[in-house]
Amino acid sequence: MVLRAITRLRPLTILWVVLVVGAALVARGGRLVDVEAVAEGEKQRAESPVLMPDEALAAFEIEPGYEIALFAAEPMIEDPVAMAFDEDGRLWVVEMRSYMPNVEGAGELVPVSRVVVLEDTDADGRADRSTVFLDGLVLPRAILPCFGGLLVIEPPNLLFCRDTNGDGKADQKRVLLTGFDGHENPEHAGNALRWGVDNWIHLSQFKIDLKFDGQTVLTRPVPVQGQWGMTLDEWGRLYTTPNSESLRGDLLPRHYARRDASSPNIRTVYHKVGRDAATFSIRPNTGVNRGYQPRILREDGRLASLTAACGPAMCHSSRWDDAMRGGVFVCEPAGNLVKVIHRDHDAAGLPFWVNAFKDREFLASRDERFRPVEAQFGPDGALYIADMYRGVIQHRIYLTEYLSKEIRARNLEKPMGMGRIWRITPEKSEVIPTRQLSQARDEQLVELLAHEDQWYRLTAQRLLVERRAIGVAPAIRALGDNLSPWARLHGLWTLEGIGALAREDIERALSDAHPAVASAGCQLAERELDAELIEKLAALAAAGPILLRAQAALSLGADSDAAFGALVGLARGHAGDAILRSAIIASLGANHGRALRELAVDAAWPGHDADRAMLSELADAALRGSGAVEVVELAAMLASDRTTTAELLLARVAAWQRLNDARPRRLALSHEPTGWSQMLSQRSGRLGDLAARIDGHLAWPGRIQDAPVQLTSDQEQLFARGARLYTYCQGCHGADGEGMGSQYPPLAGSPRVLADAGLLTRVLLHGLEGQLTREGRTYNESMPPAPLGSDRDFAAVMTYIRRSWGNDAEAVDAQLVEQVRRETRGRNRPWRADELE
């Protein structure tokens, strides 16, 4: 969970000495700082009083033109971390009451957490009723009201809970799925539960999407991405906030990135759309976990950039002015603020977001215990902020020794059991009573599909799907004549959800003037892809807005010869755009090697840089999957008369093998490549030299070269245990060891993983921070010590990562871990990369 650090007290000794001698200025960080400003800052750092709600309200600074009011506070609500509105406007809230009760985290698994329902029965903008719907929970993480009940993630389960006797309390609890993390490492586990425009339920930081019909659950694989919270734009695209960035978005549906294990991440999936991470708090924030590092804090101790971004909410409320519509409100609990970032578009029409204000935030507090962790727009158009209101928010797994000392010194562990929900509106806004949509007729819900506010559109869609309201299909189709593309989009997906989607609905959508509606048509065409629809999708992929073109390519798939042929045609004639290129490759599934052969039949291909980029990316995908032998065979076939193309292919093989590393990877092939031996015996020069180097790290049945040392039976058990424990690392480094975008580096082929196991042991024992570079990409996230118990557990994880994803280093034993632990006893800070070189 994105719950970050606490204020750090700095010694005043130097400051007081300077004041005594009458100096006007003091040097800090190589620059001169005003003494009075520093003194005020030190005073604020030393003070962290608990404020009552009215005092906390007075401590806010909010953007002119807006006002903030209290919606609920302790004892009505405690430790709120997630929330969701139901169809009748009631606010359901997750209370994570056992989270970090002390610096050690002792007692975190006590079942005292719960879900409460807050109601404003007199429509005055403040909750006056609180009902405990579900209690006795252990670290619950996410909720979604639906089908007359509530979906709840309580690790390790996804529950569906219902109140069957009308007393407001759940008396029926059913496990739908298991396999959810969140007990040991709450910061990196599945959360959010957002009903999507596509009728799937989406999560942040989890490996599947869900489709729920009130009884059963379907799943589909997706990349593990994001951190705490999720929001949607008006077209249903998903956005998350990964701590030190303001926003990442899936401009194309992310599930296509897991269609085939060999496909790379699709460009614009988990795309960095937030271009500005600068923060402007109104109090010192020196207690952030990396506050002692350069550039984390400004000279006055205030947070310089995001470090705990979470709980985003995009504005789709008609009560807010046009400048705010499409803006995203991002919580930053470490900086005691909520920022807003405004939307813009680049030359290709892709959205991006930047800070709305140059040197201030939308909402900031002088109260250190103001900890906003999630934002939601309600049915009344107001913005609601869940404020965990506490001193300690950094989880024990990531808590540094120096920070834990400061927490104890300042008694920030207490008090517990507080929390607030704040309500923000434009100034002088009237409170709008919420409609009871549970009582609305189906025809009334259809009308709401054209509502200006997304909350009403999406809620009406969900209710119609839950009711299987097939009788209103004609009224929904009539929305096709609505001028609003929102209405057409929600109408289309509602037809799908109620089971009334017809072929003519799909064809009409494919011809829609708005690219978002046409893109939805592409997705829905996948269910009955025939020659006619393949032709329509290929035509959409060949021209028009780039995201629509990419969606059409993704929807083609390669499950038939006709679809495969269309994708190869696109690869040959439309390789110039990197986004479309990645969509074509993802859509080919396991057919990358086959596509390479089809393209190489043309002696004029690759003819230009775009073609060569397509060749390289296709070859890389084939090498990751089952087509590696086809790449090698194709290079051998082309070696005699198309040397340049053969060299391009072999260069990709060499890159996969990492021939320039101290420990190149062995490429295992299904059989001896046809023509390979003959090519080796006949070729000379640069191509021959490259082939010979590659050959030294090729293996196939009957020919084992550079084989890794076989694991003993005990090491095999270590490896299996490490595979289970790796779930702690998976949230950052990926199930496939390929890392996560620009945040976390890959472990596959990592020199730091494959080199001296003693260095790797140091990293796992104490963590790693500061900049490190891998294959031209710079990473600057902080890795905490591994949350493992015994030396054998450390050895197991290291054995697993050193023997997976093509890594073939030796196993690690517990004795090495014990030795390194002795040698580094007393170290309480992460290592820097340069210390381990």
mmCIF file with all atom_site columns, C-alpha atoms in Angstrom, residues 46 75 234 264 285 572 652 694:
data_model
loop_
_atom_site.group_PDB
_atom_site.id
_atom_site.type_symbol
_atom_site.label_atom_id
_atom_site.label_alt_id
_atom_site.label_comp_id
_atom_site.label_asym_id
_atom_site.label_entity_id
_atom_site.label_seq_id
_atom_site.pdbx_PDB_ins_code
_atom_site.Cartn_x
_atom_site.Cartn_y
_atom_site.Cartn_z
_atom_site.occupancy
_atom_site.B_iso_or_equiv
_atom_site.pdbx_formal_charge
_atom_site.auth_seq_id
_atom_site.auth_comp_id
_atom_site.auth_asym_id
_atom_site.auth_atom_id
_atom_site.pdbx_PDB_model_num
ATOM 1 C CA . ALA A 1 46  ? 9.639   19.237  16.367  1.00 0.00 ? 46  ALA A CA 1
ATOM 2 C CA . PRO A 1 75  ? -15.236 7.708   16.329  1.00 0.00 ? 75  PRO A CA 1
ATOM 3 C CA . GLU A 1 234 ? -14.399 9.050   -19.572 1.00 0.00 ? 234 GLU A CA 1
ATOM 4 C CA . PRO A 1 264 ? 6.497   -7.515  -24.893 1.00 0.00 ? 264 PRO A CA 1
ATOM 5 C CA . ASN A 1 285 ? 8.419   16.750  5.317   1.00 0.00 ? 285 ASN A CA 1
ATOM 6 C CA . ARG A 1 572 ? 4.880   -4.972  -43.981 1.00 0.00 ? 572 ARG A CA 1
ATOM 7 C CA . ARG A 1 652 ? 19.035  -9.883  -31.765 1.00 0.00 ? 652 ARG A CA 1
ATOM 8 C CA . ILE A 1 694 ? 26.436  -17.185 -30.630 1.00 0.00 ? 694 ILE A CA 1
#
